[in-house]
Coordinates of C-alpha atoms in Angstrom, one line a residue:
M66 CA -3.8 -27.1 10.8
K67 CA -5.1 -23.7 9.8
K68 CA -6.7 -21.5 12.5
L69 CA -9.6 -19.3 11.3
L70 CA -11.7 -16.6 12.9
L71 CA -15.4 -16.3 12.1
I72 CA -16.7 -12.7 12.5
T73 CA -20.4 -12.3 12.4
T74 CA -22.2 -8.9 11.8
G75 CA -25.8 -9.9 11.4
G76 CA -27.7 -9.9 8.1
T77 CA -30.1 -12.4 6.6
I78 CA -27.9 -15.3 7.4
A79 CA -28.4 -14.6 11.1
S80 CA -32.0 -13.4 10.9
V81 CA -35.0 -14.7 12.8
A82 CA -38.7 -14.0 12.3
T83 CA -40.3 -11.2 14.4
D84 CA -43.7 -9.6 14.3
K85 CA -42.2 -6.7 12.3
G86 CA -40.3 -8.8 9.7
L87 CA -37.0 -10.6 9.6
A88 CA -34.3 -9.2 11.8
P89 CA -30.8 -10.3 12.8
G90 CA -30.9 -12.4 16.0
L91 CA -28.4 -15.2 15.8
Q92 CA -24.9 -14.9 17.2
A93 CA -21.8 -16.6 15.9
K94 CA -22.2 -19.8 18.0
D95 CA -25.9 -19.9 17.2
I96 CA -25.1 -19.9 13.5
L97 CA -22.6 -22.7 13.8
E98 CA -25.2 -24.9 15.5
Y99 CA -27.0 -25.2 12.2
V100 CA -24.0 -26.4 10.3
K101 CA -22.9 -30.0 10.4
F102 CA -19.2 -29.9 9.7
K103 CA -17.4 -32.8 8.2
K104 CA -13.8 -33.2 9.0
F105 CA -12.1 -30.1 7.8
D106 CA -8.5 -29.1 8.2
F107 CA -9.0 -26.0 10.3
E108 CA -9.7 -24.8 13.8
L109 CA -12.4 -22.2 14.3
D110 CA -12.9 -19.4 16.8
T111 CA -15.7 -16.8 16.7
I112 CA -16.5 -13.2 17.4
S113 CA -20.0 -11.7 17.2
L114 CA -19.0 -8.2 16.3
F115 CA -22.5 -6.7 15.8
S116 CA -26.0 -7.8 14.9
I117 CA -27.6 -5.5 12.3
D118 CA -29.3 -5.5 9.0
S119 CA -26.7 -4.6 6.3
T120 CA -29.0 -1.7 5.3
D121 CA -27.8 -0.1 8.5
I122 CA -24.1 -0.6 7.7
R123 CA -22.0 2.6 7.8
P124 CA -18.3 3.4 7.2
K125 CA -17.8 3.2 11.0
H126 CA -18.7 -0.5 10.8
W127 CA -16.2 -1.1 8.0
L128 CA -13.5 0.5 10.2
H129 CA -14.7 -1.7 13.1
I130 CA -14.4 -4.9 11.0
K131 CA -10.9 -3.8 9.8
Q132 CA -9.7 -3.1 13.3
T133 CA -10.9 -6.5 14.5
I134 CA -9.0 -8.2 11.8
K135 CA -5.9 -6.0 12.5
E136 CA -6.0 -6.9 16.2
N137 CA -6.3 -10.6 15.4
Y138 CA -4.2 -10.8 12.3
D139 CA -1.2 -12.5 13.8
K140 CA -3.3 -15.0 15.7
Y141 CA -5.1 -16.5 12.7
D142 CA -4.4 -17.9 9.2
G143 CA -7.6 -16.6 7.7
F144 CA -10.9 -14.7 8.4
V145 CA -14.5 -15.2 7.4
I146 CA -17.1 -12.5 7.8
T147 CA -20.8 -13.1 7.6
H148 CA -22.8 -10.1 6.4
G149 CA -26.1 -9.1 5.0
T150 CA -26.3 -9.2 1.2
D151 CA -27.7 -5.8 0.5
T152 CA -24.5 -3.8 1.2
L153 CA -22.1 -6.8 1.2
A154 CA -20.4 -5.5 -2.0
Y155 CA -19.8 -2.1 -0.4
T156 CA -18.2 -3.7 2.6
A157 CA -16.1 -6.0 0.5
S158 CA -14.9 -3.0 -1.5
A159 CA -14.2 -0.9 1.6
L160 CA -12.2 -3.8 3.2
G161 CA -10.2 -4.1 -0.1
Y162 CA -8.9 -0.6 0.5
L163 CA -8.6 -0.7 4.3
I164 CA -6.7 -4.1 4.2
Q165 CA -4.3 -4.3 1.2
K166 CA -1.9 -7.0 0.0
S167 CA -3.0 -9.5 2.7
P168 CA -1.2 -12.8 2.2
K169 CA -4.0 -14.2 4.4
P170 CA -7.6 -14.7 3.1
I171 CA -10.3 -12.3 4.3
V172 CA -13.6 -13.9 3.0
I173 CA -17.0 -12.3 3.1
T174 CA -20.2 -14.3 2.8
G175 CA -23.9 -14.2 3.6
A176 CA -27.1 -15.7 2.5
Q177 CA -30.4 -15.0 0.8
K178 CA -32.3 -17.1 3.4
S179 CA -31.6 -17.4 7.1
I180 CA -29.5 -20.3 8.2
S181 CA -32.4 -21.4 10.5
N182 CA -34.6 -22.0 7.4
D183 CA -35.2 -25.6 6.2
I184 CA -34.3 -24.4 2.6
T185 CA -31.4 -22.1 2.7
D186 CA -28.2 -21.2 0.9
A187 CA -26.6 -20.1 4.2
K188 CA -25.0 -23.5 5.1
N189 CA -23.3 -24.1 1.8
N190 CA -22.1 -20.5 1.6
L191 CA -20.6 -20.6 5.1
I192 CA -18.9 -23.9 4.6
D193 CA -17.5 -22.8 1.2
A194 CA -16.2 -19.6 2.7
L195 CA -14.5 -21.5 5.5
I196 CA -13.0 -24.1 3.0
F197 CA -11.6 -21.3 0.8
A198 CA -10.2 -19.4 3.8
S199 CA -8.4 -22.6 4.9
K200 CA -6.5 -23.1 1.7
E201 CA -2.9 -22.2 1.4
K202 CA -3.2 -20.3 -1.9
S203 CA -6.1 -18.1 -0.7
H204 CA -5.3 -14.5 0.1
G205 CA -6.7 -11.0 0.0
V206 CA -10.3 -9.8 0.2
N207 CA -12.9 -11.9 -1.6
I208 CA -16.5 -12.8 -1.6
V209 CA -17.6 -16.4 -1.5
F210 CA -21.3 -16.9 -2.6
N211 CA -23.2 -19.6 -4.4
G212 CA -20.0 -21.5 -5.2
K213 CA -18.3 -18.4 -6.7
V214 CA -15.2 -16.7 -5.4
I215 CA -15.4 -13.0 -6.5
C216 CA -12.7 -10.4 -6.0
G217 CA -14.0 -8.1 -3.2
N218 CA -13.5 -5.0 -5.4
R219 CA -15.3 -6.4 -8.4
A220 CA -18.5 -7.7 -6.9
R221 CA -22.1 -6.5 -7.2
K222 CA -25.4 -7.9 -6.0
V223 CA -27.4 -8.6 -9.1
R224 CA -30.4 -10.5 -7.8
T225 CA -32.7 -9.7 -4.9
K226 CA -34.0 -13.2 -4.1
S227 CA -32.1 -15.9 -6.0
F228 CA -29.3 -17.8 -4.4
D229 CA -27.0 -16.8 -7.3
A230 CA -27.1 -13.2 -6.0
F231 CA -23.6 -11.9 -6.9
D232 CA -21.6 -11.5 -10.1
S233 CA -18.1 -10.4 -10.8
I234 CA -18.1 -7.2 -12.8
N235 CA -15.5 -6.6 -15.6
Y236 CA -13.2 -9.2 -14.1
P237 CA -13.0 -13.0 -14.0
L238 CA -14.0 -15.1 -11.1
I239 CA -11.1 -15.9 -8.7
A240 CA -12.3 -19.5 -8.3
I241 CA -15.3 -21.7 -8.0
I242 CA -16.0 -24.2 -5.2
H243 CA -17.8 -27.5 -5.8
D244 CA -18.2 -30.4 -3.4
G245 CA -15.6 -28.8 -1.1
K246 CA -13.0 -28.5 -3.9
V247 CA -11.5 -25.2 -5.0
L248 CA -10.9 -24.7 -8.7
R249 CA -8.8 -21.6 -9.2
Y250 CA -8.8 -19.4 -12.2
I251 CA -6.5 -16.7 -10.8
D252 CA -3.5 -17.6 -8.6
D253 CA -1.5 -14.5 -7.9
K254 CA -0.5 -14.9 -4.3
S255 CA 2.8 -13.1 -3.4
D256 CA 4.9 -12.6 -0.3
N257 CA 3.7 -9.0 0.3
E258 CA 3.2 -7.7 3.8
V259 CA -0.3 -6.7 4.8
E260 CA -1.1 -3.0 4.9
F261 CA -3.8 -1.6 7.1
Y262 CA -5.4 1.8 6.7
D263 CA -7.4 3.6 9.4
H264 CA -9.2 6.5 7.8
L265 CA -12.2 7.0 5.5
D266 CA -13.7 10.4 4.5
D267 CA -17.4 9.9 4.0
S268 CA -18.0 13.3 2.3
V269 CA -19.0 11.5 -0.8
Y270 CA -22.3 11.8 -2.7
L271 CA -23.7 9.7 -5.5
L272 CA -25.8 11.7 -8.1
K273 CA -27.7 9.4 -10.4
L274 CA -28.8 11.2 -13.6
I275 CA -32.4 10.8 -14.8
P276 CA -34.1 12.7 -17.7
S277 CA -36.3 14.8 -15.4
M278 CA -33.5 16.0 -13.1
R279 CA -33.6 19.7 -12.2
S280 CA -30.3 21.5 -11.8
D281 CA -31.3 23.5 -8.7
I282 CA -30.7 20.5 -6.4
L283 CA -26.9 20.7 -7.1
E284 CA -26.3 23.8 -4.9
D285 CA -27.2 21.8 -1.7
I286 CA -25.1 18.9 -2.8
F287 CA -22.0 21.1 -3.5
E288 CA -22.5 22.7 -0.1
K289 CA -22.6 19.4 1.9
Y290 CA -20.2 17.1 0.0
D291 CA -16.6 17.3 -1.1
C292 CA -16.8 14.5 -3.7
I293 CA -19.7 14.1 -6.1
I294 CA -19.9 10.9 -8.1
V295 CA -22.0 11.3 -11.2
E296 CA -23.7 8.1 -12.3
S297 CA -24.3 9.1 -15.9
Y298 CA -25.8 7.3 -18.9
G299 CA -23.9 4.9 -21.2
V300 CA -20.2 5.6 -21.6
G301 CA -20.7 9.0 -19.9
G302 CA -21.9 12.5 -20.3
M303 CA -24.2 15.2 -18.8
P304 CA -27.3 16.9 -20.0
A305 CA -26.7 20.5 -21.0
G306 CA -28.6 22.1 -18.2
I307 CA -26.9 20.0 -15.5
S308 CA -23.4 20.5 -17.0
E309 CA -23.9 24.2 -17.1
E310 CA -24.8 24.3 -13.4
F311 CA -21.9 22.0 -12.6
L312 CA -19.5 24.4 -14.3
R313 CA -20.9 27.4 -12.4
L314 CA -20.7 25.6 -9.0
M315 CA -17.2 24.3 -9.8
D316 CA -16.0 27.9 -10.4
R317 CA -17.4 28.7 -6.9
Y318 CA -16.1 25.6 -5.1
S319 CA -13.2 24.6 -7.3
T320 CA -10.5 24.5 -4.5
N321 CA -12.0 21.5 -2.7
K322 CA -14.5 19.7 -4.9
I323 CA -13.8 16.4 -6.7
I324 CA -16.0 15.1 -9.5
V325 CA -16.0 11.5 -10.6
M326 CA -17.8 10.3 -13.7
T327 CA -19.2 6.8 -13.8
T328 CA -21.9 4.9 -15.5
Q329 CA -25.3 3.4 -14.7
V330 CA -24.4 0.4 -17.0
P331 CA -22.7 -2.4 -15.0
Q332 CA -20.6 -3.9 -17.7
E333 CA -17.7 -2.6 -19.8
G334 CA -17.2 0.7 -18.0
S335 CA -17.2 4.4 -18.9
D336 CA -15.4 6.4 -21.6
I337 CA -16.5 10.0 -21.5
G338 CA -14.4 11.0 -24.5
V339 CA -16.6 9.2 -27.0
Y340 CA -19.5 11.6 -27.3
Q341 CA -19.8 15.4 -27.3
V342 CA -21.9 15.3 -24.2
G343 CA -18.9 13.7 -22.4
M344 CA -16.2 15.8 -24.1
R345 CA -17.8 19.1 -23.1
I346 CA -17.4 18.0 -19.5
R347 CA -13.8 16.7 -19.9
E348 CA -12.7 19.9 -21.7
K349 CA -14.0 22.3 -19.0
L350 CA -13.8 20.3 -15.8
D351 CA -10.9 18.3 -14.2
V352 CA -12.9 15.2 -13.5
L353 CA -11.9 11.7 -12.6
E354 CA -13.4 8.7 -14.5
S355 CA -14.3 5.4 -13.1
K356 CA -13.3 3.4 -16.2
D357 CA -14.4 -0.2 -15.5
M358 CA -14.6 0.0 -11.7
T359 CA -17.8 -1.1 -9.9
L360 CA -19.9 1.7 -8.4
E361 CA -19.3 0.2 -5.0
S362 CA -15.5 0.4 -5.5
V363 CA -15.7 4.0 -6.8
V364 CA -17.6 5.1 -3.7
C365 CA -15.3 3.3 -1.3
K366 CA -12.1 4.2 -3.1
M367 CA -13.0 7.9 -2.9
M368 CA -13.6 7.6 0.8
Y369 CA -10.2 5.8 1.1
V370 CA -8.1 8.2 -1.0
M371 CA -9.7 11.3 0.5
G372 CA -9.1 10.0 4.0
K373 CA -5.5 9.0 3.2
H374 CA -4.5 12.2 1.4
N375 CA -6.5 14.8 3.3
R376 CA -7.9 16.5 0.2
D377 CA -4.6 16.7 -1.6
I378 CA -6.1 16.7 -5.1
Q379 CA -3.0 15.6 -7.0
K380 CA -2.4 12.7 -4.7
I381 CA -6.0 11.7 -4.7
Q382 CA -6.0 11.7 -8.5
D383 CA -2.9 9.6 -8.7
E384 CA -4.0 6.9 -6.3
F385 CA -7.5 6.8 -7.7
Y386 CA -6.0 5.4 -10.9
S387 CA -3.7 3.0 -9.1
I388 CA -4.8 -0.7 -9.1
I389 CA -5.8 -2.0 -5.7
N390 CA -7.1 -5.5 -5.3
H391 CA -7.8 -5.7 -9.1
D392 CA -10.3 -2.9 -8.9
I393 CA -9.5 -1.1 -12.2
S394 CA -8.1 -2.0 -15.6
I395 CA -6.6 1.2 -17.1
I396 CA -6.9 1.3 -20.9
E397 CA -5.6 4.4 -22.5

């Protein structure tokens, strides 16, 4: 019989009503009291790690979750983490880099309604996550939500209220779960040994381009951050005034700044070589390009590679384009 560890972190699934709005208030054992389990083939232990709204999640929390799994890895066959939905995709992406090649499942789930509500998606999501984590073929970091199993590094929250809150971006679903049965689309389990990583460098800034943006804000960003992710339009490019200031600042800070070009469009990825507005950046700046990665994975991957390689630009560039937990499809 499989032995699973349920790790709770707060979020909507654990929320209760207060006079200032919903706030996490239920611990792991409280959550389980709302779920009427049928006979399942697993044993379950619990840890209440923290109790916060996912809006307050920081990289230090990702490292805390990773460390908890690392310390308990040999004791359990699988792990289920309950989490708020707003930053759930970021946490899943971060864990996909901090815990690689895991032959055991690390499943993240949550809910759009508290488990204490009469009408809620929390019970089904939690049961589905536990079922998936108990299966022999399950492995790696994945999200289970509304019957979908989504690769942790390919997920994005796409709806704010509906139960069908998450989609897989530029990658197929791993599986679906219906009436307690798992139908797998991707079965790639191997005999790899798990790899844990312990460092994240959070000197990462996301710059979202808008038509009214003024270039004078860039000086402060370059002073405070070592990686700037540019969320550009379409397949990628920069307005003339912004690109000119980027070039000036890169001349000044070129020894320790990394620029990543990505896109505001969720599906199909970037390709900055298509238009002149992209080529003028590629020709003058040594930039990385997100390709078909999710924004969440781009942010977390840069924290991971910068933390691992201590600002060694060549090593950072090489690993950024490596495939980790199905996060990128490289098409030359």
